[in-house]
């Protein structure tokens, strides 16, 4: 079985650009998570979907960050407009859901905003 | 407010020693506690997990000790190997909540 796939692995953007990160969860998983990882803040939850329904949208990240699940096997995270402080690793994870909490993480997308 | 707290940002032990990583939490509703291991350039991967009905979980060289009354837990890595050098995250979840709350991580270095 394929694990979680994320593309691109690296992204460089100019301040003010719109970028879209992509994620394919493990086949059959019902829950999908987007995280931002930085050395200072650690792992911060951006969005959480259960069976394609948005359960949590990350509060402070609402205004410029938008995650969508186009179908059960594909999700995007749009950042618009990007700012230098958005430079981080963006991780996607999926889990079966229900009573199974184990999350499987993708390799992440390293975003650099100039 | 940090709901899950790891006491050390970094830890160094000699090869062959037991590494002990500590974690505490605030929410009494948390009942599932996984530890994730992350190597540079990769996403975190589940290492071992415990539910609050147990006080100990062992898997090979890795053991979780859990104290519900004190709201803390620790990950013991016996016979540490250089390949165990990684960042370890403690996390917690409440029943049917789905999402995990992560600690800040402890970077473990094993000296050969």
Coordinates of N, CA and C in Angstrom, one line a residue:
Chain A
X1 N 0.8 -1.2 0.0 CA 0.0 0.0 0.0 C 0.9 1.2 0.0
X2 N 0.5 2.2 -0.8 CA 1.2 3.5 -0.9 C 0.9 4.2 0.4
X3 N 1.9 5.0 0.9 CA 1.7 5.8 2.0 C 1.1 7.2 1.6
X4 N 1.2 8.2 2.4 CA 0.7 9.5 2.1 C 1.7 10.2 1.2
X5 N 1.2 10.7 0.1 CA 2.0 11.4 -0.9 C 1.8 12.9 -0.9
X6 N 2.9 13.6 -0.9 CA 2.8 15.1 -0.9 C 3.6 15.6 -2.1
X7 N 3.0 16.6 -2.8 CA 3.7 17.3 -3.8 C 3.5 18.8 -3.8
X8 N 4.4 19.6 -4.2 CA 5.8 19.3 -4.4 C 6.6 19.0 -3.1
X9 N 7.8 18.6 -3.1 CA 8.6 18.4 -1.9 C 9.2 19.7 -1.5
X10 N 9.5 20.6 -2.4 CA 10.0 21.9 -2.1 C 9.3 22.9 -3.0
X11 N 9.1 24.1 -2.4 CA 8.4 25.2 -3.1 C 9.0 26.5 -2.6
X12 N 9.4 27.3 -3.6 CA 9.9 28.6 -3.3 C 8.9 29.6 -3.9
X13 N 8.4 30.6 -3.1 CA 7.5 31.5 -3.6 C 7.9 33.0 -3.2
X14 N 7.5 33.9 -4.0 CA 7.7 35.3 -3.7 C 6.5 35.8 -2.8
X15 N 6.8 36.7 -1.9 CA 5.8 37.3 -1.1 C 4.6 37.7 -1.9
X16 N 3.4 37.3 -1.5 CA 2.2 37.8 -2.2 C 1.7 36.8 -3.2
X17 N 2.5 35.8 -3.5 CA 2.0 34.7 -4.4 C 1.0 33.8 -3.8
X18 N 0.3 33.1 -4.7 CA -0.6 32.0 -4.2 C 0.1 30.7 -4.5
X19 N 0.1 29.8 -3.5 CA 0.7 28.5 -3.7 C -0.3 27.4 -3.3
X20 N -0.3 26.3 -4.0 CA -1.2 25.2 -3.7 C -0.3 24.0 -3.4
X21 N -0.5 23.4 -2.2 CA 0.2 22.1 -1.9 C -0.8 21.0 -2.0
X22 N -0.3 19.8 -2.4 CA -1.2 18.7 -2.7 C -0.9 17.5 -1.8
X23 N -1.9 16.7 -1.5 CA -1.8 15.6 -0.7 C -2.7 14.4 -1.1
X24 N -2.1 13.2 -1.2 CA -2.9 12.0 -1.4 C -2.8 11.2 -0.2
X25 N -3.9 10.9 0.5 CA -3.9 10.1 1.8 C -3.7 8.7 1.5
X26 N -3.5 7.9 2.5 CA -3.5 6.4 2.3 C -4.9 6.0 1.9
X27 N -4.9 5.1 0.9 CA -6.2 4.6 0.4 C -7.1 4.0 1.5
X28 N -8.3 4.4 1.6 CA -9.2 3.9 2.6 C -9.3 4.6 3.9
X29 N -8.4 5.6 4.0 CA -8.4 6.4 5.2 C -9.5 7.5 5.2
X30 N -10.1 7.7 6.3 CA -11.3 8.6 6.3 C -10.9 10.0 6.9
X31 N -9.9 10.1 7.7 CA -9.5 11.4 8.3 C -8.2 11.9 7.6
X32 N -8.2 13.2 7.4 CA -7.0 13.8 6.8 C -6.7 15.1 7.6
X33 N -5.4 15.3 7.8 CA -4.9 16.4 8.6 C -3.8 17.2 7.8
X34 N -3.8 18.5 8.0 CA -2.7 19.3 7.5 C -2.1 20.0 8.7
X35 N -0.7 19.9 8.8 CA 0.0 20.5 9.9 C 1.1 21.5 9.3
X36 N 1.5 22.4 10.1 CA 2.6 23.2 9.8 C 3.7 22.9 10.8
X37 N 4.9 22.7 10.4 CA 6.0 22.4 11.4 C 7.1 23.4 11.3
X38 N 7.4 24.1 12.4 CA 8.6 25.0 12.5 C 9.3 24.6 13.7
X39 N 10.6 25.1 13.8 CA 11.4 24.8 15.0 C 10.8 25.4 16.2
X40 N 10.3 26.6 16.1 CA 9.8 27.4 17.2 C 8.5 26.9 17.7
X41 N 7.5 26.7 16.8 CA 6.1 26.4 17.1 C 5.9 24.9 17.2
X42 N 6.8 24.1 16.6 CA 6.5 22.7 16.5 C 5.5 22.3 15.5
X43 N 4.6 21.3 15.8 CA 3.6 20.9 14.9 C 2.3 21.6 15.2
X44 N 1.8 22.4 14.3 CA 0.5 23.1 14.5 C -0.5 22.6 13.5
X45 N -1.7 22.2 14.0 CA -2.8 21.7 13.2 C -3.4 22.9 12.4
X46 N -3.4 22.7 11.1 CA -4.1 23.7 10.2 C -5.5 23.3 9.9
X47 N -5.7 22.1 9.5 CA -7.1 21.6 9.1 C -7.2 20.2 9.4
X48 N -8.5 19.8 9.7 CA -8.8 18.4 10.0 C -10.1 18.0 9.3
X49 N -10.1 17.0 8.4 CA -11.3 16.5 7.7 C -11.6 15.1 8.2
X50 N -12.9 14.9 8.3 CA -13.4 13.6 8.6 C -14.4 13.2 7.5
X51 N -14.1 12.2 6.8 CA -15.0 11.8 5.6 C -15.3 13.0 4.8
X52 N -14.3 13.7 4.4 CA -14.3 14.9 3.6 C -15.0 16.1 4.2
X53 N -15.6 16.0 5.4 CA -16.2 17.2 6.1 C -15.1 17.9 6.9
X54 N -15.1 19.2 6.8 CA -14.1 20.0 7.6 C -14.5 20.0 9.1
X55 N -13.7 19.4 9.9 CA -14.0 19.3 11.4 C -13.3 20.5 12.1
X56 N -12.1 20.9 11.6 CA -11.4 22.0 12.3 C -10.6 22.7 11.2
X57 N -10.6 24.1 11.4 CA -9.9 24.9 10.3 C -8.8 25.7 10.9
X58 N -8.3 25.3 12.1 CA -7.1 25.9 12.6 C -7.1 27.3 13.1
X59 N -8.3 27.8 13.4 CA -8.4 29.1 14.0 C -7.6 30.2 13.4
X60 N -6.4 30.4 14.0 CA -5.5 31.5 13.6 C -5.1 31.5 12.2
X61 N -5.2 30.3 11.5 CA -4.8 30.2 10.2 C -5.9 30.4 9.2
X62 N -7.1 30.8 9.6 CA -8.2 30.9 8.7 C -8.0 31.8 7.6
X63 N -7.5 33.0 7.8 CA -7.6 34.1 6.8 C -6.9 33.8 5.5
X64 N -5.7 33.3 5.6 CA -4.9 33.1 4.3 C -4.7 31.6 4.0
X65 N -5.2 30.7 4.8 CA -5.0 29.3 4.6 C -6.3 28.6 4.3
X66 N -6.4 27.9 3.2 CA -7.7 27.1 2.9 C -7.4 25.7 2.4
X67 N -7.8 24.8 3.2 CA -7.7 23.4 2.8 C -9.0 22.9 2.3
X68 N -8.9 22.0 1.3 CA -10.0 21.4 0.7 C -9.8 19.9 0.4
X69 N -10.9 19.2 0.5 CA -10.8 17.8 0.0 C -11.7 17.6 -1.2
X70 N -11.1 17.5 -2.3 CA -11.8 17.5 -3.6 C -12.5 16.1 -3.7
X71 N -11.9 15.1 -3.2 CA -12.5 13.8 -3.1 C -11.8 13.0 -2.0
X72 N -12.2 11.8 -1.7 CA -11.6 11.1 -0.6 C -10.1 10.8 -0.8
X73 N -9.6 10.9 -2.0 CA -8.2 10.6 -2.2 C -7.3 11.8 -2.6
X74 N -7.8 13.0 -2.4 CA -7.0 14.1 -2.8 C -7.4 15.4 -2.0
X75 N -6.4 16.0 -1.5 CA -6.6 17.3 -0.7 C -5.6 18.3 -1.2
X76 N -6.0 19.6 -1.1 CA -5.1 20.7 -1.3 C -5.1 21.7 -0.2
X77 N -4.0 22.3 0.0 CA -3.8 23.4 0.9 C -3.4 24.7 0.1
X78 N -4.2 25.7 0.1 CA -3.9 26.9 -0.6 C -3.5 28.0 0.4
X79 N -2.4 28.7 0.1 CA -2.0 29.8 1.0 C -2.0 31.0 0.1
X80 N -2.8 32.0 0.4 CA -3.0 33.2 -0.4 C -3.3 34.4 0.4
X81 N -2.6 35.5 0.3 CA -1.2 35.5 -0.3 C -0.1 35.1 0.7
X82 N 0.9 34.6 0.2 CA 2.0 34.1 1.0 C 2.8 35.2 1.7
X83 N 3.3 35.0 2.9 CA 4.2 35.9 3.6 C 5.4 35.2 4.0
X84 N 6.5 35.9 4.2 CA 7.8 35.2 4.6 C 7.6 34.4 5.9
X85 N 6.7 34.8 6.8 CA 6.5 34.0 8.0 C 5.9 32.6 7.8
X86 N 5.4 32.4 6.5 CA 4.8 31.1 6.2 C 5.9 30.1 5.9
X87 N 7.1 30.5 5.8 CA 8.2 29.5 5.5 C 8.2 28.5 6.6
X88 N 8.0 27.2 6.2 CA 7.9 26.1 7.1 C 7.8 24.8 6.3
X89 N 7.7 23.7 7.0 CA 7.4 22.4 6.4 C 5.9 22.1 6.6
X90 N 5.2 21.8 5.6 CA 3.8 21.5 5.7 C 3.6 20.0 5.5
X91 N 3.0 19.4 6.5 CA 2.8 18.0 6.6 C 1.4 17.6 6.4
X92 N 1.1 16.6 5.7 CA -0.2 16.0 5.5 C -0.2 14.6 6.2
X93 N -1.3 14.3 6.9 CA -1.4 13.0 7.5 C -2.8 12.4 7.3
X94 N -2.9 11.1 7.4 CA -4.2 10.5 7.3 C -4.3 9.4 8.3
X95 N -5.6 9.1 8.7 CA -5.8 8.0 9.6 C -7.1 7.3 9.2
X96 N -7.3 6.1 9.7 CA -8.6 5.4 9.4 C -9.8 6.1 10.0
X97 N -9.6 6.7 11.2 CA -10.6 7.4 11.9 C -11.4 6.4 12.8
X98 N -12.5 6.9 13.3 CA -13.2 6.0 14.2 C -12.4 5.9 15.5
X99 N -12.2 4.6 15.9 CA -11.4 4.4 17.1 C -9.9 4.2 16.8
X100 N -9.6 4.4 15.6 CA -8.2 4.3 15.2 C -7.6 5.7 15.1
X101 N -6.7 6.0 16.0 CA -6.1 7.3 16.0 C -4.7 7.4 15.3
X102 N -4.2 6.3 14.9 CA -2.8 6.3 14.3 C -2.8 7.1 13.0
X103 N -2.0 8.2 13.0 CA -1.8 9.0 11.9 C -0.6 8.6 11.1
X104 N -0.7 8.6 9.8 CA 0.4 8.3 8.9 C 0.7 9.6 8.2
X105 N 2.0 10.0 8.3 CA 2.4 11.3 7.7 C 3.1 11.1 6.4
X106 N 2.9 12.1 5.6 CA 3.7 12.2 4.3 C 5.0 12.8 4.6
X107 N 5.9 12.9 3.6 CA 7.3 13.5 3.8 C 7.3 15.0 4.0
X108 N 6.2 15.7 3.7 CA 6.1 17.1 3.8 C 6.6 17.9 2.6
X109 N 6.1 19.1 2.6 CA 6.5 20.1 1.6 C 7.3 21.2 2.3
X110 N 8.5 21.5 1.9 CA 9.3 22.6 2.5 C 9.0 23.8 1.7
X111 N 8.3 24.8 2.3 CA 8.0 26.1 1.6 C 8.9 27.2 2.1
X112 N 9.5 27.9 1.1 CA 10.3 29.1 1.4 C 9.6 30.3 0.7
X113 N 9.3 31.3 1.5 CA 8.7 32.5 1.0 C 9.7 33.6 1.1
X114 N 10.1 34.2 -0.1 CA 11.1 35.2 -0.1 C 10.5 36.6 0.0
Chain B
X1 N -1.3 28.1 25.6 CA -1.3 27.1 26.7 C -0.9 25.8 26.0
X2 N 0.2 25.2 26.5 CA 0.7 24.0 26.0 C 0.0 22.8 26.7
X3 N -0.9 22.1 26.0 CA -1.6 21.0 26.6 C -0.8 19.7 26.8
X4 N 0.2 19.6 25.9 CA 1.2 18.4 26.0 C 2.6 19.0 26.0
X5 N 3.3 18.7 27.1 CA 4.6 19.3 27.3 C 5.7 18.3 27.4
X6 N 6.8 18.5 26.6 CA 7.9 17.6 26.7 C 9.0 18.4 27.5
X7 N 9.6 17.7 28.5 CA 10.4 18.5 29.4 C 11.8 18.9 28.9
X8 N 12.3 18.2 27.8 CA 13.6 18.6 27.3 C 13.4 18.8 25.8
X9 N 14.1 19.9 25.3 CA 14.2 20.1 23.9 C 15.2 19.2 23.2
X10 N 16.2 18.9 24.0 CA 17.2 18.0 23.5 C 17.8 17.1 24.6
X11 N 18.3 16.0 24.2 CA 18.9 15.0 25.1 C 20.0 14.2 24.4
X12 N 21.1 14.0 25.1 CA 22.2 13.3 24.5 C 22.6 12.2 25.5
X13 N 22.7 10.9 25.0 CA 23.1 9.8 25.8 C 24.1 9.0 25.0
X14 N 24.9 8.2 25.7 CA 25.9 7.3 25.1 C 25.2 6.1 24.5
X15 N 25.8 5.6 23.5 CA 25.4 4.3 22.9 C 25.3 3.3 23.9
X16 N 24.3 2.5 24.0 CA 24.1 1.4 24.9 C 23.4 1.8 26.2
X17 N 23.3 3.1 26.5 CA 22.6 3.6 27.7 C 21.1 3.6 27.4
X18 N 20.3 3.8 28.5 CA 18.8 3.9 28.3 C 18.5 5.4 28.2
X19 N 17.8 5.8 27.1 CA 17.4 7.2 27.0 C 16.0 7.3 27.6
X20 N 15.8 8.3 28.3 CA 14.4 8.6 29.0 C 13.9 9.9 28.5
X21 N 12.8 9.9 27.8 CA 12.1 11.1 27.4 C 10.8 11.3 28.1
X22 N 10.6 12.5 28.7 CA 9.5 12.8 29.5 C 8.4 13.6 28.9
X23 N 7.2 13.4 29.3 CA 6.1 14.1 28.7 C 5.0 14.3 29.8
X24 N 4.3 15.4 29.8 CA 3.2 15.6 30.7 C 2.0 16.3 30.0
X25 N 0.8 16.1 30.5 CA -0.3 16.7 29.8 C -1.3 17.3 30.9
X26 N -2.2 18.1 30.4 CA -3.1 18.8 31.3 C -4.6 18.3 31.2
X27 N -5.0 17.8 30.1 CA -6.4 17.5 29.9 C -6.7 16.1 30.4
X28 N -7.5 15.9 31.4 CA -7.8 14.6 32.0 C -8.6 13.7 31.0
X29 N -9.2 14.3 30.0 CA -10.0 13.6 29.0 C -9.1 12.8 28.0
X30 N -7.8 13.2 28.0 CA -6.9 12.4 27.0 C -6.8 11.0 27.5
X31 N -6.9 10.1 26.5 CA -6.9 8.7 26.8 C -6.0 7.9 25.9
X32 N -5.4 8.5 24.9 CA -4.5 7.8 23.9 C -3.2 8.6 23.8
X33 N -2.1 8.0 23.9 CA -0.8 8.7 24.0 C 0.2 8.0 23.1
X34 N 0.4 8.5 21.8 CA 1.4 7.9 21.0 C 2.7 8.7 21.1
X35 N 3.8 8.0 20.7 CA 5.1 8.7 20.5 C 5.4 8.5 19.1
X36 N 5.8 9.6 18.5 CA 6.2 9.6 17.1 C 7.7 9.9 17.0
X37 N 8.4 9.3 16.0 CA 9.8 9.4 15.7 C 9.9 10.1 14.4
X38 N 10.8 11.1 14.3 CA 11.0 11.9 13.1 C 12.5 12.0 12.8
X39 N 12.8 11.6 11.6 CA 14.2 11.8 11.0 C 14.2 13.0 10.1
X40 N 15.3 13.7 10.0 CA 15.4 14.9 9.1 C 14.9 14.6 7.7
X41 N 14.1 15.5 7.2 CA 13.6 15.3 5.8 C 12.4 14.3 5.7
X42 N 12.0 13.8 6.8 CA 10.8 12.8 6.7 C 9.7 13.3 7.6
X43 N 8.5 12.8 7.4 CA 7.4 13.0 8.3 C 7.5 12.2 9.5
X44 N 6.8 12.6 10.6 CA 6.9 11.7 11.8 C 6.2 10.4 11.5
X45 N 6.7 9.3 12.3 CA 6.2 8.0 12.1 C 5.9 7.5 13.5
X46 N 4.7 6.8 13.6 CA 4.3 6.2 14.9 C 5.4 5.2 15.4
X47 N 5.8 5.3 16.6 CA 6.8 4.4 17.2 C 6.1 3.4 18.2
X48 N 5.3 3.9 19.1 CA 4.7 3.1 20.1 C 3.6 4.0 20.7
X49 N 2.5 3.4 21.2 CA 1.4 4.1 21.8 C 0.8 3.4 23.0
X50 N 0.2 4.1 23.9 CA -0.4 3.5 25.0 C -1.8 4.2 25.3
X51 N -2.7 3.4 25.8 CA -4.0 3.9 26.2 C -4.0 4.1 27.7
X52 N -4.9 5.0 28.2 CA -4.8 5.3 29.6 C -5.2 4.2 30.6
X53 N -5.8 3.1 30.1 CA -6.2 2.0 30.9 C -4.9 1.2 31.3
X54 N -3.8 1.4 30.7 CA -2.6 0.7 30.9 C -1.6 1.6 31.6
X55 N -0.6 1.0 32.3 CA 0.5 1.8 32.9 C 1.8 1.6 32.3
X56 N 1.8 0.6 31.4 CA 3.1 0.2 30.7 C 2.8 -0.4 29.4
X57 N 3.6 0.0 28.4 CA 3.5 -0.7 27.1 C 4.9 -0.9 26.5
X58 N 5.2 -2.1 26.1 CA 6.6 -2.4 25.7 C 6.6 -2.9 24.3
X59 N 7.6 -2.5 23.5 CA 7.7 -3.0 22.1 C 9.2 -3.0 21.8
X60 N 9.8 -4.2 22.0 CA 11.2 -4.3 21.7 C 12.0 -3.5 22.7
X61 N 12.8 -2.6 22.2 CA 13.7 -1.7 23.1 C 12.9 -0.5 23.6
X62 N 11.7 -0.3 23.2 CA 10.9 0.9 23.5 C 9.8 0.6 24.5
X63 N 9.8 1.3 25.6 CA 8.8 1.2 26.6 C 8.2 2.5 27.0
X64 N 6.8 2.5 27.1 CA 6.2 3.7 27.7 C 5.7 3.4 29.1
X65 N 6.1 4.3 30.0 CA 5.5 4.2 31.4 C 4.5 5.3 31.6
X66 N 3.3 5.0 32.0 CA 2.3 6.0 32.1 C 1.7 6.1 33.5
X67 N 1.6 7.4 34.0 CA 1.1 7.6 35.3 C -0.1 8.5 35.2
X68 N -1.3 8.0 35.3 CA -2.5 8.7 35.1 C -2.8 9.8 36.2
X69 N -2.4 9.4 37.4 CA -2.7 10.3 38.5 C -1.8 11.6 38.4
X70 N -0.6 11.3 38.0 CA 0.4 12.5 37.9 C 0.3 13.2 36.5
X71 N -0.5 12.6 35.6 CA -0.6 13.1 34.2 C 0.8 13.2 33.5
X72 N 1.5 12.2 33.7 CA 2.8 12.2 32.9 C 3.1 10.8 32.4
X73 N 4.0 10.8 31.4 CA 4.4 9.5 30.8 C 5.9 9.7 30.4
X74 N 6.5 8.6 30.2 CA 7.9 8.6 29.7 C 8.1 7.5 28.7
X75 N 9.0 7.8 27.8 CA 9.5 6.8 26.8 C 10.9 6.4 27.1
X76 N 11.1 5.1 27.3 CA 12.4 4.6 27.6 C 12.9 3.9 26.4
X77 N 14.1 4.2 26.0 CA 14.8 3.5 24.8 C 16.0 2.8 25.4
X78 N 15.8 1.5 25.5 CA 16.9 0.7 26.1 C 18.0 0.5 25.0
X79 N 19.3 0.3 25.5 CA 20.4 0.0 24.6 C 20.4 0.9 23.4
X80 N 20.4 2.2 23.7 CA 20.3 3.2 22.6 C 21.4 2.9 21.5
X81 N 20.9 3.1 20.3 CA 21.8 3.0 19.1 C 21.9 4.3 18.4
X82 N 23.0 4.5 17.6 CA 23.1 5.8 16.9 C 22.0 6.0 15.9
X83 N 21.4 4.9 15.4 CA 20.2 5.0 14.5 C 19.0 5.5 15.2
X84 N 19.0 5.6 16.6 CA 17.8 6.1 17.3 C 17.9 7.6 17.4
X85 N 19.0 8.2 16.9 CA 19.1 9.7 16.9 C 18.0 10.3 16.0
X86 N 17.1 11.0 16.6 CA 15.9 11.5 15.9 C 15.2 12.5 16.8
X87 N 14.1 13.1 16.3 CA 13.3 13.9 17.2 C 12.1 13.1 17.6
X88 N 11.7 13.1 18.8 CA 10.6 12.3 19.3 C 9.5 13.2 19.8
X89 N 8.3 12.9 19.4 CA 7.1 13.7 19.8 C 6.2 12.9 20.6
X90 N 5.8 13.4 21.7 CA 4.7 12.9 22.5 C 3.4 13.5 22.0
X91 N 2.4 12.8 22.0 CA 1.1 13.3 21.6 C 0.0 12.8 22.4
X92 N -1.2 13.4 22.3 CA -2.4 12.9 23.1 C -3.6 13.2 22.3
X93 N -4.6 12.3 22.6 CA -6.0 12.5 22.0 C -7.0 12.0 23.0
X94 N -8.2 12.7 22.9 CA -9.3 12.2 23.8 C -10.2 11.3 22.9
X95 N -11.0 10.5 23.6 CA -11.9 9.5 22.9 C -12.7 10.2 21.8
X96 N -12.6 9.6 20.6 CA -13.4 10.0 19.5 C -13.1 11.4 19.0
X97 N -12.0 12.0 19.5 CA -11.7 13.3 19.1 C -11.0 13.3 17.7
X98 N -10.3 12.2 17.4 CA -9.7 12.1 16.1 C -8.4 12.8 16.0
X99 N -8.3 14.1 16.4 CA -7.0 14.8 16.2 C -6.1 14.5 17.4
X100 N -4.8 14.7 17.1 CA -3.7 14.6 18.1 C -3.2 15.9 18.5
X101 N -2.9 16.1 19.8 CA -2.2 17.3 20.3 C -0.8 16.9 20.5
X102 N 0.2 17.6 19.8 CA 1.6 17.2 19.9 C 2.3 18.1 20.9
X103 N 3.3 17.5 21.5 CA 4.3 18.2 22.3 C 5.3 18.9 21.4
X104 N 6.3 19.6 21.9 CA 7.2 20.4 21.1 C 8.3 19.5 20.5
X105 N 8.5 18.3 21.0 CA 9.5 17.4 20.5 C 10.8 17.4 21.3
X106 N 11.5 16.3 21.4 CA 12.8 16.2 22.0 C 13.7 15.6 21.0
X107 N 14.8 16.4 20.7 CA 15.8 15.9 19.8 C 16.8 15.0 20.6
X108 N 16.8 13.8 20.2 CA 17.7 12.8 20.9 C 18.9 12.5 20.0
X109 N 20.1 12.6 20.7 CA 21.4 12.3 20.0 C 22.0 11.2 20.8
X110 N 22.4 10.2 20.0 CA 23.1 9.0 20.6 C 24.6 9.1 20.2
X111 N 25.5 9.2 21.2 CA 26.9 9.3 21.0 C 27.5 7.9 20.9
X112 N 28.3 7.6 19.8 CA 28.8 6.3 19.7 C 30.1 6.2 20.7

